[in-house]
Short mmCIF file of C-alpha atoms in Angstrom, two decimals:
data_model
loop_
_atom_site.label_atom_id
_atom_site.label_comp_id
_atom_site.label_asym_id
_atom_site.label_seq_id
_atom_site.Cartn_x
_atom_site.Cartn_y
_atom_site.Cartn_z
CA MET A 1 140.69 107.43 87.39
CA GLY A 2 137.13 107.25 86.27
CA TRP A 3 135.75 108.98 83.06
CA SER A 4 135.50 112.31 82.73
CA LYS A 5 131.84 114.06 82.20
CA LEU A 6 132.74 114.94 78.14
CA LYS A 7 133.80 111.22 78.05
CA LEU A 8 130.33 109.84 79.74
CA ASP A 9 127.83 112.40 77.37
CA GLU A 10 130.28 111.13 74.07
CA VAL A 11 129.30 107.33 75.11
CA ALA A 12 125.96 108.37 76.05
CA VAL A 13 124.97 110.25 72.94
CA ARG A 14 126.71 106.98 71.27
CA ARG A 15 124.46 104.20 72.95
CA THR A 16 121.48 106.24 71.90
CA ASN A 17 122.02 106.04 68.30
CA LEU A 18 123.26 102.37 68.38
CA LEU A 19 119.49 101.92 70.33
CA LYS A 20 118.16 104.00 67.72
CA LEU A 21 119.75 102.73 64.73
CA ARG A 22 118.62 98.46 66.53
CA ARG A 23 115.04 99.90 66.48
CA GLU A 24 114.84 100.44 62.59
CA GLY A 25 116.14 97.19 62.28
CA VAL A 26 119.99 98.18 61.26
CA ARG A 27 122.05 95.20 61.98
CA TYR A 28 125.64 95.09 63.90
CA ASP A 29 127.84 94.80 60.75
CA ASP A 30 126.40 97.96 59.10
CA PRO A 31 128.38 100.65 58.04
CA ARG A 32 126.40 103.83 59.72
CA VAL A 33 127.21 100.88 63.27
CA GLU A 34 130.87 101.29 62.91
CA ALA A 35 130.88 104.99 61.83
CA LEU A 36 129.36 105.50 65.41
CA GLY A 37 133.29 104.77 66.65
CA TYR A 38 132.32 101.18 66.46
CA SER A 39 136.08 98.93 66.03
CA SER A 40 134.19 96.11 65.33
CA PRO A 41 130.17 94.62 64.85
CA ASP A 42 130.97 92.51 68.25
CA ALA A 43 131.88 95.80 70.24
CA ALA A 44 128.65 97.26 69.53
CA ARG A 45 126.74 94.45 70.41
CA LYS A 46 128.35 94.68 73.71
CA ASP A 47 128.48 97.94 74.31
CA LEU A 48 124.72 97.83 73.30
CA HIS A 49 123.96 95.40 76.46
CA ARG A 50 125.72 97.05 78.31
CA ALA A 51 123.47 99.99 77.80
CA LEU A 52 121.01 97.80 78.12
CA GLU A 53 122.27 96.60 81.34
CA ALA A 54 122.66 99.65 82.74
CA HIS A 55 118.99 100.77 82.16
CA ARG A 56 118.26 97.72 83.76
CA ASP A 57 120.19 98.58 87.01
CA ALA A 58 118.96 102.90 86.88
CA GLU A 59 115.52 100.73 86.40
CA ALA A 60 115.35 98.80 89.72
CA ALA A 61 116.83 101.29 91.55
CA GLU A 62 114.55 103.63 91.19
CA VAL A 63 111.97 100.69 90.95
CA SER A 64 113.27 100.05 95.12
CA VAL A 65 112.74 104.12 95.63
CA TYR A 66 109.15 103.97 94.65
CA ARG A 67 108.01 100.83 96.26
CA GLN A 68 109.85 102.44 100.00
CA LEU A 69 108.07 105.73 99.16
CA GLU A 70 104.46 104.21 98.72
CA ASN A 71 105.10 101.74 101.95
CA GLU A 72 105.85 104.63 103.81
CA ARG A 73 102.93 106.66 103.03
CA LEU A 74 100.85 102.90 103.12
CA ASP A 75 103.07 103.01 106.67
CA ASP A 76 101.39 105.85 107.53
CA GLU A 77 97.30 105.39 106.31
CA LEU A 78 97.49 102.10 109.18
CA GLY A 79 98.64 104.84 111.40
CA ARG A 80 95.65 107.35 110.78
CA LEU A 81 93.01 104.38 110.39
CA ALA A 82 94.03 103.56 114.51
CA VAL A 83 93.17 106.94 115.51
CA LEU A 84 90.11 106.15 113.47
CA GLU A 85 88.85 103.65 114.94
CA ASP A 86 89.80 105.54 118.57
CA LYS A 87 87.67 107.86 117.95
CA VAL A 88 85.43 105.91 116.89
CA ARG A 89 85.73 103.66 119.86
CA GLN A 90 85.06 105.80 122.29
CA VAL A 91 81.78 107.67 120.63
CA LEU A 92 80.86 103.47 120.51
CA GLY A 93 81.02 104.09 125.04
CA ASN A 94 79.51 106.95 125.41
CA ARG A 95 75.93 106.97 125.99
CA HIS A 96 73.35 108.55 124.13
CA ILE A 97 70.38 109.77 124.14
CA LEU A 98 67.35 109.95 121.98
CA VAL A 99 66.62 113.52 121.27
CA ASN A 100 63.48 115.34 119.47
CA ASN A 101 63.36 118.77 118.85
CA GLY A 102 65.50 119.94 122.10
CA ARG A 103 63.13 117.62 124.46
CA VAL A 104 65.13 113.91 125.91
CA ILE A 105 62.54 111.03 124.34
CA ILE A 106 61.38 108.95 127.47
CA ASP A 107 60.83 104.96 127.80
CA PRO A 108 57.78 104.74 128.62
CA GLU A 109 58.08 101.93 130.82
CA THR A 110 60.97 102.38 132.74
CA GLU A 111 60.23 106.09 132.05
CA GLN A 112 63.91 106.07 131.18
CA PRO A 113 65.83 108.30 128.27
CA MET A 114 66.06 106.32 125.63
CA GLU A 115 68.99 105.53 124.00
CA ASP A 116 70.00 106.64 120.65
CA ASP A 117 70.38 103.53 118.52
CA ALA A 118 71.47 105.63 115.16
CA ILE A 119 74.37 106.95 115.99
CA VAL A 120 75.37 103.15 117.19
CA LEU A 121 74.85 102.05 113.87
CA GLN A 122 76.93 104.96 112.03
CA ALA A 123 79.38 104.59 114.51
CA ILE A 124 79.85 99.96 113.31
CA ASP A 125 79.72 101.39 109.90
CA ARG A 126 82.65 103.66 110.18
CA LEU A 127 84.44 100.37 111.52
CA VAL A 128 83.61 97.95 108.89
CA LYS A 129 84.61 101.22 106.58
CA ILE A 130 87.91 101.46 108.28
CA GLU A 131 88.34 97.38 108.24
CA ASP A 132 87.47 97.83 104.69
CA ALA A 133 90.48 100.43 104.69
CA ARG A 134 92.70 98.37 105.70
CA ARG A 135 91.93 95.55 103.60
CA ARG A 136 92.79 97.48 100.47
CA ASN A 137 95.93 98.42 102.42
CA ALA A 138 97.29 95.34 102.94
CA GLU A 139 96.46 94.48 98.67
CA ARG A 140 97.84 97.01 97.91
CA ARG A 141 101.38 96.36 99.58
CA ALA A 142 100.74 92.64 98.79
CA LYS A 143 100.89 93.89 95.06
CA LEU A 144 103.28 96.64 95.30
CA ASN A 145 106.18 93.64 97.11
CA GLY A 146 104.80 91.12 94.79
CA TYR A 147 104.14 89.20 98.18
CA ASP A 148 100.79 86.87 96.16
CA ALA A 149 103.30 86.40 92.60
CA PRO A 150 102.18 83.05 92.06
CA LEU A 151 104.64 80.21 93.91
CA GLN A 152 106.91 78.60 90.83
CA THR A 153 108.16 74.83 91.51
CA GLU A 154 109.89 72.26 89.07
CA LEU A 155 109.76 69.15 89.87
CA THR A 156 113.62 66.43 89.07
CA GLY A 157 114.72 63.66 88.96
CA ALA A 158 117.08 61.69 90.46
CA ASN A 159 119.97 64.16 92.21
CA GLY A 160 118.21 66.62 90.97
CA GLY A 161 118.64 66.11 87.17
CA PRO A 162 115.45 66.12 84.90
CA ILE A 163 112.76 63.67 85.33
CA GLN A 164 113.26 60.41 82.49
CA MET A 165 109.70 60.42 80.41
CA GLY A 166 109.37 56.99 78.40
CA LYS A 167 106.15 55.90 76.51
CA ALA A 168 104.02 53.56 79.95
CA SER A 169 102.09 50.26 79.48
CA THR A 170 98.48 49.82 80.64
CA ALA A 171 99.69 47.94 83.92
CA GLU A 172 102.32 50.71 84.64
CA LEU A 173 100.20 53.04 84.49
CA ASP A 174 97.11 51.98 87.04
CA ALA A 175 99.60 51.02 88.63
CA LEU A 176 100.86 54.84 89.63
CA MET A 177 97.25 55.54 89.35
CA ASN A 178 96.39 53.02 92.03
CA ALA A 179 99.46 53.61 94.80
CA GLY A 180 97.83 56.17 97.17
CA LEU A 181 95.26 53.68 97.16
CA GLY A 182 93.92 51.77 99.74
CA SER A 183 94.45 48.37 99.65
CA ASP A 184 91.00 47.83 98.44
CA ALA A 185 91.60 48.91 95.04
CA ALA A 186 94.83 47.70 94.74
CA ASP A 187 92.81 44.06 94.63
CA ASP A 188 90.54 45.37 92.06
CA PRO A 189 91.42 43.81 88.98
CA ALA A 190 92.90 46.55 86.38
CA PRO A 191 90.59 47.61 83.76
CA THR A 192 89.80 45.96 80.30
CA ASP A 193 90.80 48.43 77.51
CA THR A 194 87.69 47.54 74.85
CA SER A 195 89.86 50.32 72.72
CA GLY A 196 91.10 48.47 70.07
CA GLU A 197 94.65 49.87 70.97
CA GLY A 198 97.39 47.47 72.22
CA SER A 199 99.96 49.45 75.29
CA GLY A 200 102.29 49.53 72.48
#
């Protein structure tokens, strides 16, 4: 059977007071900690860990809900951008006649109405802005979901164990450095050590 609301409230108050004391640097074996109702310093320590763990779980749940809502908002934004792009492409597909003071401008060479390039250029500019908004949407989504987090790699030795490290001679180091090179590099003599230090 679960704890009653009263019991849960008591635990929350005790944990809050314990956290306050710990933030002030009070040790677990201090009488003030015992006065909160803990049977031992170890019991207080365990309860604090439980409180922090519960806080982390609650915080993780809140972050998950926030991510879900933000992803849905970003999806909606992409939908709106797609609608805008369709409208801009319709504008680009239409014929735009150049008009001045209510009169159609005629090309003197072809005697046909002149095309209004300004509207076409404005539509192209709008398409560029839509693509820029999509790029920002993708960057926000990547940051929100941790897609751009750096990959962590780990080097291991034989059978997944630790790599054994030790001193290497100059000849061993030269062999390692030339291991991936062609046979010509391997035939070259090793460089002479002029530092006066031995290989150790």
